[in-house]
XYZ file of C-alpha atoms in Angstrom:
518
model
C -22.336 -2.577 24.378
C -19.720 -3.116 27.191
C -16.015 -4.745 25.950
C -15.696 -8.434 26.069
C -14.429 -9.629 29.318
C -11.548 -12.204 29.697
C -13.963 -15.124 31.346
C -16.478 -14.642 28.059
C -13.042 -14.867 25.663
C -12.103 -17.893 27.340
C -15.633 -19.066 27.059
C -15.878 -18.852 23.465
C -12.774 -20.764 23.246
C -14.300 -23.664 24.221
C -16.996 -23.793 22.084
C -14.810 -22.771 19.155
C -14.870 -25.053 16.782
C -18.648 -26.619 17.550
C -20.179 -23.035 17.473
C -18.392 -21.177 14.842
C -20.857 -19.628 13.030
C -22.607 -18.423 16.125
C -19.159 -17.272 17.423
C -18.611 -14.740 14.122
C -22.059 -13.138 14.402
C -21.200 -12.707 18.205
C -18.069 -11.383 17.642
C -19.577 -9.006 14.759
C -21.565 -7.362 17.551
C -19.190 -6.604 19.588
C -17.851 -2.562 19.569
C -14.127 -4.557 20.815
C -11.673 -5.275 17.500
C -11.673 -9.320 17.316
C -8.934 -11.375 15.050
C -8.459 -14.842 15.306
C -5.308 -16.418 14.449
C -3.977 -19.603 12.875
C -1.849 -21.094 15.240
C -1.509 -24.047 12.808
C -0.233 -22.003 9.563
C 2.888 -20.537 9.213
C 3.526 -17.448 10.799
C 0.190 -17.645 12.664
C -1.686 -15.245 9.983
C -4.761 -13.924 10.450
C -7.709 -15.880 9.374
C -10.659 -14.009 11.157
C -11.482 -10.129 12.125
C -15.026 -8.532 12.940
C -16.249 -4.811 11.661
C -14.770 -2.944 14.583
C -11.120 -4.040 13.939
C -11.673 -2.906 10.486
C -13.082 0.552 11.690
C -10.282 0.341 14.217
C -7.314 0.077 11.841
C -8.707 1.850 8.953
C -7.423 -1.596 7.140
C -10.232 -3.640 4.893
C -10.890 -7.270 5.547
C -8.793 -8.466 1.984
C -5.807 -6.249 3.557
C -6.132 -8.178 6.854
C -6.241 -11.660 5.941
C -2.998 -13.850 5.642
C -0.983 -11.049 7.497
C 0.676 -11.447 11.158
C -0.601 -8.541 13.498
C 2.506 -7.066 13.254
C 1.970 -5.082 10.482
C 0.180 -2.725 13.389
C 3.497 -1.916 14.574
C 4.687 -0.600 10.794
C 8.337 0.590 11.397
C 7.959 0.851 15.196
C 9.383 -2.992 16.225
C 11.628 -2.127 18.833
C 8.393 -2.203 21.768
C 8.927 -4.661 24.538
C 5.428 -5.821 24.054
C 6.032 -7.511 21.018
C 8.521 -9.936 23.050
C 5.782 -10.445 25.994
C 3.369 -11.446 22.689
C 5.862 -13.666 21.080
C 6.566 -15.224 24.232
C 3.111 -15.961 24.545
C 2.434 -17.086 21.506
C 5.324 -19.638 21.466
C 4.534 -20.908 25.162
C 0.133 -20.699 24.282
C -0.671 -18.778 27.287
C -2.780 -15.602 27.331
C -1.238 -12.001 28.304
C -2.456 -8.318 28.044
C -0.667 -5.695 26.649
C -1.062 -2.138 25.754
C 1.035 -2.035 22.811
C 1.246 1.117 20.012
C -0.343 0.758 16.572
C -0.637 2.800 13.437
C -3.624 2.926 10.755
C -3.474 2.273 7.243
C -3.378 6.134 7.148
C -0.062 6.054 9.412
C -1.754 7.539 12.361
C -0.753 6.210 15.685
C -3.222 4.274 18.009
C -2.897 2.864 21.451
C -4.186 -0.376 21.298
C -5.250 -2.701 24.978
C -5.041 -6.095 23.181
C -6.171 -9.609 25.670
C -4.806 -12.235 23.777
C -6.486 -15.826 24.137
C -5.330 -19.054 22.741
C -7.784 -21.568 21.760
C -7.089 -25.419 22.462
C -8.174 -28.784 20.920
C -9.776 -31.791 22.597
C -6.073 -33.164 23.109
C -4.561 -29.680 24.518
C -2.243 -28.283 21.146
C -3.138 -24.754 20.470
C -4.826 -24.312 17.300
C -5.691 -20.724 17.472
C -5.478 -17.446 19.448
C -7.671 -14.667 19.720
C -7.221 -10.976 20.538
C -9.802 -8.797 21.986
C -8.842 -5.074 20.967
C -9.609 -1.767 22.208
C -8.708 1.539 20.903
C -7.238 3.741 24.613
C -5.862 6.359 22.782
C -7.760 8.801 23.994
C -7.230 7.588 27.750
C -3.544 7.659 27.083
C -3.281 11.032 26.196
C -5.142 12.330 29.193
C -2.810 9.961 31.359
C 0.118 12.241 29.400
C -1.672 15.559 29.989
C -1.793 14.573 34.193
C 1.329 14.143 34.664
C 2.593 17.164 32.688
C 3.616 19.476 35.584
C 2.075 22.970 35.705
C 5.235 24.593 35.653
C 5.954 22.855 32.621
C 2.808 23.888 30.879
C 3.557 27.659 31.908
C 6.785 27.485 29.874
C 5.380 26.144 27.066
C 2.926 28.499 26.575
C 5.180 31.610 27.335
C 7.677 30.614 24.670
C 4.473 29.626 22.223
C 3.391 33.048 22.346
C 6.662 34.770 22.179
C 7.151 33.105 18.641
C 3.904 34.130 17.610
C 5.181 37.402 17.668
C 6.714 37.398 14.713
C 4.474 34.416 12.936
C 2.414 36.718 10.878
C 5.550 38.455 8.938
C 7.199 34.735 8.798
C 3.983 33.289 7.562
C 3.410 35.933 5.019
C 7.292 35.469 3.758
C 6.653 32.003 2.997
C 2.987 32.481 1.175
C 5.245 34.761 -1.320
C 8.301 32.416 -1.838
C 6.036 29.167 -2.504
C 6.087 28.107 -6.037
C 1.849 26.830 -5.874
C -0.982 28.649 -5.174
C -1.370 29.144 -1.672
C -4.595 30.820 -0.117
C -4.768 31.797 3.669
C -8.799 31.440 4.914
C -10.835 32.258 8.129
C -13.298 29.913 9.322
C -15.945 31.418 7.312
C -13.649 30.771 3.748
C -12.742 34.656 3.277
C -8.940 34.975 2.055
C -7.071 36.834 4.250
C -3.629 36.334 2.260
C -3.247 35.534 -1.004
C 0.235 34.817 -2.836
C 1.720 35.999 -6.075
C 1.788 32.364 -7.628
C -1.495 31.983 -7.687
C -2.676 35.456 -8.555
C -0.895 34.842 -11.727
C -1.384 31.345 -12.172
C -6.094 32.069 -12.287
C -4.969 35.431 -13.262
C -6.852 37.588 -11.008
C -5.275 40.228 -8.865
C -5.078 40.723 -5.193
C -7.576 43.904 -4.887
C -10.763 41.137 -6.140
C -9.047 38.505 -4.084
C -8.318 39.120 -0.283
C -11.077 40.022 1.739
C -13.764 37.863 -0.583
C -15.064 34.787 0.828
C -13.843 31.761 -1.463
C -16.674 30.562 -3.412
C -17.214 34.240 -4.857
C -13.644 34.575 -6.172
C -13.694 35.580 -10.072
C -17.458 35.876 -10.122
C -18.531 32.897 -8.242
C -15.500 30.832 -10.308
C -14.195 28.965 -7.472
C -17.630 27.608 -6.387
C -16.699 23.860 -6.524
C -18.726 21.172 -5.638
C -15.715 19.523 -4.964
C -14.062 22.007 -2.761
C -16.833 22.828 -0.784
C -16.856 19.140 0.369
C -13.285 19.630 1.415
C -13.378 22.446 3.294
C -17.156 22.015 4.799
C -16.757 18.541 5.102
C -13.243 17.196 5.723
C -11.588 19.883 7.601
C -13.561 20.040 10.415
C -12.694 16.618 11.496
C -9.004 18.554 12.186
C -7.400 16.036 9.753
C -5.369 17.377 6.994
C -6.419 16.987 3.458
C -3.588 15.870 1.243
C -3.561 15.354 -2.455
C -7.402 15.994 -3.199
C -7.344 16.060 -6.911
C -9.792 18.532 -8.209
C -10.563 19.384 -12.067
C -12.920 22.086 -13.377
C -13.629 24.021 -15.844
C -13.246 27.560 -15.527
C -14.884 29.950 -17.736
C -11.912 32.498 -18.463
C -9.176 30.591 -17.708
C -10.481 26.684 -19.029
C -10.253 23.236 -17.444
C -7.558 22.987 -15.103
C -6.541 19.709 -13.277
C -6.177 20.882 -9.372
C -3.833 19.365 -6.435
C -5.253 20.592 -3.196
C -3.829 20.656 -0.011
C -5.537 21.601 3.526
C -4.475 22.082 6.681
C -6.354 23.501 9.217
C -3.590 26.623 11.847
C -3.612 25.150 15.581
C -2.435 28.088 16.790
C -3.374 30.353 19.773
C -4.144 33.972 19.198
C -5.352 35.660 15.948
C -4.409 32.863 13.837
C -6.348 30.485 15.550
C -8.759 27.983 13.309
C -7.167 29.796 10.172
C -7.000 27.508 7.087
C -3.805 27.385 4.582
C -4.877 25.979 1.513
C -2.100 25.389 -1.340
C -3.625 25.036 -4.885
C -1.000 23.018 -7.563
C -1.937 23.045 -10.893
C -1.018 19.443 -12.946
C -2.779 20.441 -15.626
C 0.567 20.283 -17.750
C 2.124 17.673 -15.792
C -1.014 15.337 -16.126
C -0.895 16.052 -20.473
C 2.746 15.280 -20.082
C 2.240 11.778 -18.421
C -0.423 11.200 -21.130
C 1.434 11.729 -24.016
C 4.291 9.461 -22.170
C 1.830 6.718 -21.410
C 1.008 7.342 -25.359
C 4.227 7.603 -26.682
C 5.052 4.115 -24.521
C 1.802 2.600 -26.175
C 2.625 3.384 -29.201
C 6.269 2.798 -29.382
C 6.066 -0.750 -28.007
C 3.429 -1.533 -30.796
C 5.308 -0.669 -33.431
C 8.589 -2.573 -31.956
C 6.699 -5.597 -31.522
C 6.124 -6.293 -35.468
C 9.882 -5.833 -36.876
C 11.099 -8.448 -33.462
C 8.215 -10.594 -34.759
C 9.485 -10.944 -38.284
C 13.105 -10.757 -36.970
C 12.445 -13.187 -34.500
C 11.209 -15.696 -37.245
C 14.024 -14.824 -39.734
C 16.526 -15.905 -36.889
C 14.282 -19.221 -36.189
C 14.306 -19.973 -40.360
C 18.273 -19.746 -40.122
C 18.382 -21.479 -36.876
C 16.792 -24.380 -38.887
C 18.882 -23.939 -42.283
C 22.316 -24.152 -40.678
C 24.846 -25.774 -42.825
C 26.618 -28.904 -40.760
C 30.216 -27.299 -41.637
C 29.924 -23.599 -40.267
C 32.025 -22.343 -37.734
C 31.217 -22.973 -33.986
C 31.086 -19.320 -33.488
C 28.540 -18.658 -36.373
C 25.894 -20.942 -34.058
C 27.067 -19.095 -30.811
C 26.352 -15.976 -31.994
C 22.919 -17.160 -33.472
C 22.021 -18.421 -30.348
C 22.717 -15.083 -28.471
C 21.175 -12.865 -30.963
C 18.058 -15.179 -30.449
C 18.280 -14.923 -27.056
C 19.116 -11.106 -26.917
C 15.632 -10.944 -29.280
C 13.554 -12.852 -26.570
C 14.922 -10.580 -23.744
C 13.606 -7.399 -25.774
C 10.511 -8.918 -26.430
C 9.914 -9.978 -23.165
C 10.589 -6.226 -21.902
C 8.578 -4.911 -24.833
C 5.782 -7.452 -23.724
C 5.754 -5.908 -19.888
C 5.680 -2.286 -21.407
C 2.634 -3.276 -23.281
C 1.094 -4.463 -19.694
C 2.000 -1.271 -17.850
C 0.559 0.374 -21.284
C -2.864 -1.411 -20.614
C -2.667 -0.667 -17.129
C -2.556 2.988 -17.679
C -5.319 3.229 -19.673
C -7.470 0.953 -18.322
C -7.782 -1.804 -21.103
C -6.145 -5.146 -19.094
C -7.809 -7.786 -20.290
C -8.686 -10.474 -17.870
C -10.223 -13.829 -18.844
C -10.944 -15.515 -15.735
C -11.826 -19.007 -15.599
C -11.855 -21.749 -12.250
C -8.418 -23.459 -12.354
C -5.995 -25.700 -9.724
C -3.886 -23.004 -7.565
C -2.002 -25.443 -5.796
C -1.172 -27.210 -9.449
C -0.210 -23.766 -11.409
C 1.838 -22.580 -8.408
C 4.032 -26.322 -8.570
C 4.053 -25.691 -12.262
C 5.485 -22.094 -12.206
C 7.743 -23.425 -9.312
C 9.012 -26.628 -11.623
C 9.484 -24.356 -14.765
C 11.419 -22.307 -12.447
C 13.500 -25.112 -11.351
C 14.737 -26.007 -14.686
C 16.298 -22.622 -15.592
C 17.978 -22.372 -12.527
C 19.098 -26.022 -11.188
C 22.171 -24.286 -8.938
C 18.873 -23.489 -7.232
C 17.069 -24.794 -4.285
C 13.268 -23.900 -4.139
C 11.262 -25.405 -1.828
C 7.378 -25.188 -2.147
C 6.002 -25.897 1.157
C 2.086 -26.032 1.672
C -0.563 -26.654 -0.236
C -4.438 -24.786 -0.649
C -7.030 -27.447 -2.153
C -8.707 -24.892 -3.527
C -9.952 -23.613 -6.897
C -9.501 -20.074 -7.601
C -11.197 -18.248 -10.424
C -8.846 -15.619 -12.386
C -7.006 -15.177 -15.260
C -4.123 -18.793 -15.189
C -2.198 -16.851 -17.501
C -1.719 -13.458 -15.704
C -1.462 -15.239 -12.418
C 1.788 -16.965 -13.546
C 3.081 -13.936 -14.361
C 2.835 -12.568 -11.040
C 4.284 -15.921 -9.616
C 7.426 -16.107 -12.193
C 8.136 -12.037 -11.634
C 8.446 -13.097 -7.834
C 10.565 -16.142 -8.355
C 12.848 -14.148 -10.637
C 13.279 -11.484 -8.734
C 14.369 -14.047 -5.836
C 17.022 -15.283 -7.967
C 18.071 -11.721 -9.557
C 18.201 -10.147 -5.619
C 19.517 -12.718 -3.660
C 23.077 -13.629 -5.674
C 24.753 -14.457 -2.772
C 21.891 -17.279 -2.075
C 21.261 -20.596 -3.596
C 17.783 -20.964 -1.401
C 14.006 -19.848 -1.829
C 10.705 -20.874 0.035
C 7.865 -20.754 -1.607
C 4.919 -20.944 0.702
C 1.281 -21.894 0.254
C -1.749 -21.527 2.504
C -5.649 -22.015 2.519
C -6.480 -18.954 4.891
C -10.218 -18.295 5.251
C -12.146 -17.418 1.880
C -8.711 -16.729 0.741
C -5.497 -18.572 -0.938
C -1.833 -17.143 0.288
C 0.946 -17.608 -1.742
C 4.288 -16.111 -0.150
C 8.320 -16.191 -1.741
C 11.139 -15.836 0.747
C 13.940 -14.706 -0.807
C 17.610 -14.553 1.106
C 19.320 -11.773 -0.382
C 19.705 -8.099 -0.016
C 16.625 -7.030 1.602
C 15.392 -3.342 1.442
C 14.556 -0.054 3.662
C 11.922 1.453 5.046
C 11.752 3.788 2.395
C 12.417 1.595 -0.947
C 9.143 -0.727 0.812
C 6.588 2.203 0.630
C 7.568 2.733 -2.675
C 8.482 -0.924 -4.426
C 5.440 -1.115 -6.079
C 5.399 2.117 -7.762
C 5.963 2.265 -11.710
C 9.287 2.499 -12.550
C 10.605 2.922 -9.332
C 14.116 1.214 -8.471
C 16.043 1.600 -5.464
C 19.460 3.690 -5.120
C 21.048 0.281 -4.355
C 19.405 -2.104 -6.701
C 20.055 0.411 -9.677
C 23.791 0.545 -9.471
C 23.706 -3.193 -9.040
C 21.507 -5.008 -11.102
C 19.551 -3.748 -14.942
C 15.686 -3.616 -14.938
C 13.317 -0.799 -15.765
C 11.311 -1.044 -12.123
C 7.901 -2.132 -13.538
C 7.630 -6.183 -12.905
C 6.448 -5.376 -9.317
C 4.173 -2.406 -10.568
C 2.157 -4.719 -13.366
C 2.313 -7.636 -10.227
C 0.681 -5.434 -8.128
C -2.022 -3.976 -10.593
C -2.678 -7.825 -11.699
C -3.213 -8.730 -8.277
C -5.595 -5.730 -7.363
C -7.704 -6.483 -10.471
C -8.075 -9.930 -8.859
C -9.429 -8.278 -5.342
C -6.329 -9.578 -3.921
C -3.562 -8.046 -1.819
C 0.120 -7.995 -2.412
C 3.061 -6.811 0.482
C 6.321 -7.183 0.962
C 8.313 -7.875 4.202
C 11.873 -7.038 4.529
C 14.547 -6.141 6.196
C 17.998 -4.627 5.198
C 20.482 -7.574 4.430
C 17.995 -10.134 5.533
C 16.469 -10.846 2.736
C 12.629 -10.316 1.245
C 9.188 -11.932 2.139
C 6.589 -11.284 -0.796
C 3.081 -12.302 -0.343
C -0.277 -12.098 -1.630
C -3.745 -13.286 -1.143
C -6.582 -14.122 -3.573
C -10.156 -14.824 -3.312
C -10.753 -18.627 -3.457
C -14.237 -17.864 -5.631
C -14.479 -21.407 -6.783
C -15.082 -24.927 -4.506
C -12.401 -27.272 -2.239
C -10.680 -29.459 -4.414
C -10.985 -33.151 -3.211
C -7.882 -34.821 -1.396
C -6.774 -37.776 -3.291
């Protein structure tokens, strides 16, 4: 099938909103990536994209939904492109740019987007939509022509020149690695072997190099598993990171496996060699269990004496004489409140317990979104009055999940707008019907975060240099958030950028009906 051309795009545009239906399977067809924006919404999110954008960005339809397409450009915002789209956008005329892109797996693409807005009966722009193609391929042989020979020449002179000594370098490092590491030829025979992980299967290196893979420690290392990742995977020429492997080996016993592939692009005799490094978690993986155990049980058994202390404080809360001292009810009151604090952090270690091991329970029912978010929000309100939270927006729709849980999520994201923006007295809380989905997004004005500290916010107990030596917390409000959200086939992100401030948002499946307007 031949790309879209621009006369068809602006032909569907007039028929947009009468032929809708017809206009998704058509655009379903097409080979081209398709989104359609919502010029109407806030921040124009996404509300539409076909098969091939999917395929295209290695992203899945719930991970597309409610965002802006610039989470294409990841990290990379400084293109000139983005200004000829904004400018576009803002003025509702079409452009076409060739703008860089990266995957969900971080691999860059070249993408040829024709972006079309869509108009009403009186004019206004309601929606745009972009027509991509992938030209990746035809940009690097653009960059290959108009390499100069003489250029080339070098490069390959001083390529081979340190090849010289690659073999002796290569071997060095094999040796000085603390993992397995296995050196193969393209039919799996080990050509280098190193001492780590001769000791760590104990076998030596007389029954190891020279023997194809699968035949190591009579036929031992025949692995369903790692045939698939070296017959399978590796010839695609992408490398294989983190496969996690466990078998059970007859002399040694079940061991818990980190592999690692990459195939050697390098001329000469090392040419289509494979370096495979073998980790073994075995002991790490026991050690995180009997953590996640020890946290299981530990929070259990602190919950019953806070119970019965927290009732002992309520019976003298309730028993006070009218002539003790001011600073006898003070204290009271802060012991009371010190209890609710350690329940409270005792409560999210039981989530993050449940998590773990797979036992969340979640009782979903049909409810009001728009209502529970204005609750949460109003609740909010009252602890924090020196506060200004605006909810702008509204969904209509019902959305069937677990209330309870789902307040959670929205109260962890409030607080941490309060607790991370102390300079700031303002939050926007933002709601939107987008699609088959609901999107619910806090904008906080505080401290903002770095590349770095984004790719890893969600993580269990992980904090940020900055936010540790400024503010208490044991990094796992975001983590249960997250986990609550995913068992919900929803998507949660953050936007953010250093000293401006934070931008969380997540989308839900509606699963229930429209709730009628008053």
């Amino acid at each position: 099938m031949e790309y879209i051309s621009r006369r068809q795009v602006r032909s569907f545009g007039r028929f947009f909103d009468q032929n809708f239906e017809l206009l998704t399977k058509a655009l379903d067809a097409s080979i081209s990536g398709i989104i359609i924006t919502d010029h109407t919404q806030p921040d124009n999110p996404i509300v539409y994209c076909n098969a091939a954008f999917e395929k295209m960005t290695g992203y899945t339809r719930k991970e597309i939904i409610g965002h802006n397409c610039r989470f294409l450009q990841a990290a990379d915002r400084n293109q000139k492109e983005r200004h000829i789209l904004a400018d576009c956008v803002s003025s509702g005329k079409e452009c076409t740019v060739e703008i860089r892109n990266y995957k969900k797996n971080g691999e860059l693409f070249w993408n040829e987007l024709y972006m079309s807005p869509v108009k009403d009966t009186s004019g206004a722009v309601t929606h745009f939509i972009g027509v991509q193609n992938d030209i990746t391929a035809r940009k690097s042989v653009e960059h290959d022509l108009r390499q100069q020979k003489a250029v080339m020449e070098k490069r390959i002179e001083e390529r081979t020149a340190d090849l010289k000594d690659s073999e002796a370098f290569l071997s060095s490092i094999i040796q000085t690695v603390r993992e397995g590491l296995l050196v193969l030829d393209p039919n799996f025979k080990v050509l280098s072997a190193n001492y780590h992980f001769l000791r760590t299967f104990k076998v030596n290196a007389e029954e190891t190099l020279g023997k194809p893979l699968y035949e190591l420690g009579n036929n031992q290392w025949d692995i369903p598993q790692l045939r698939e990742l070296l017959v399978k995977i590796l010839p695609t020429n992408n490398p294989v990171v983190d496969f996690e492997v466990e078998y059970d080996f007859p002399h040694i016993g079940t061991k818990l496996m980190l592999l690692n592939a990459y195939r050697i692009e390098l001329e000469g005799q090392f040419k289509d060699q494979i370096l495979l490094a073998i980790e073994d978690i075995t002991d790490h993986k026991e050690i995180e269990r009997r953590k996640d155990d020890f946290l299981s049980i530990a929070s259990h058994e602190l919950k019953t004496p806070l119970t019965a202390i927290k009732g002992y404080i309520q019976v003298l809360e309730k028993t006070v004489p009218k002539d003790v001292p001011e600073k006898y009810t003070t204290t009271l009151s802060k012991v009371s409140q010190y209890v609710d604090r350690l329940n409270n952090l005792i409560a999210e270690l039981l989530d993050v317990s449940r998590i773990q091991t797979g036992n969340i329970e979640l009782h979903k029912s049909s409810f009001d979104f728009d209502q529970v978010v204005l609750e949460s929000v109003e609740a909010i309100r009252a602890t924090v009055p020196e506060h200004k939270i605006s909810l702008i927006g509204k969904t209509g729709s019902l959305v069937k999940g677990d209330e309870s849980h789902l307040i959670q999520v929205i109260n962890n994201l409030l607080s941490n707008a309060i607790k991370y923006a102390p300079g700031a007295r303002e939050i926007e809380v933002n709601m939107a019907s987008i699609s088959d989905y609901v999107k619910v997004s806090v904008r906080d004005f505080g401290l903002g975060m770095n590349e770095e500290d984004k790719k890893k916010v969600f993580e269990r107990f992980y904090r940020g240099n900055d936010i540790q030596k400024k503010f208490p917390g044991m990094g796992i409000g975001l983590y249960i958030c997250d986990q609550i959200i995913k068992n919900h086939q929803g998507s949660l992100w953050v936007e953010s950028e250093k000293g401006k401030g934070s931008v969380f948002s997540f989308t839900l499946p509606k699963n229930g009906k429209e709730v009628d307007a008053e």
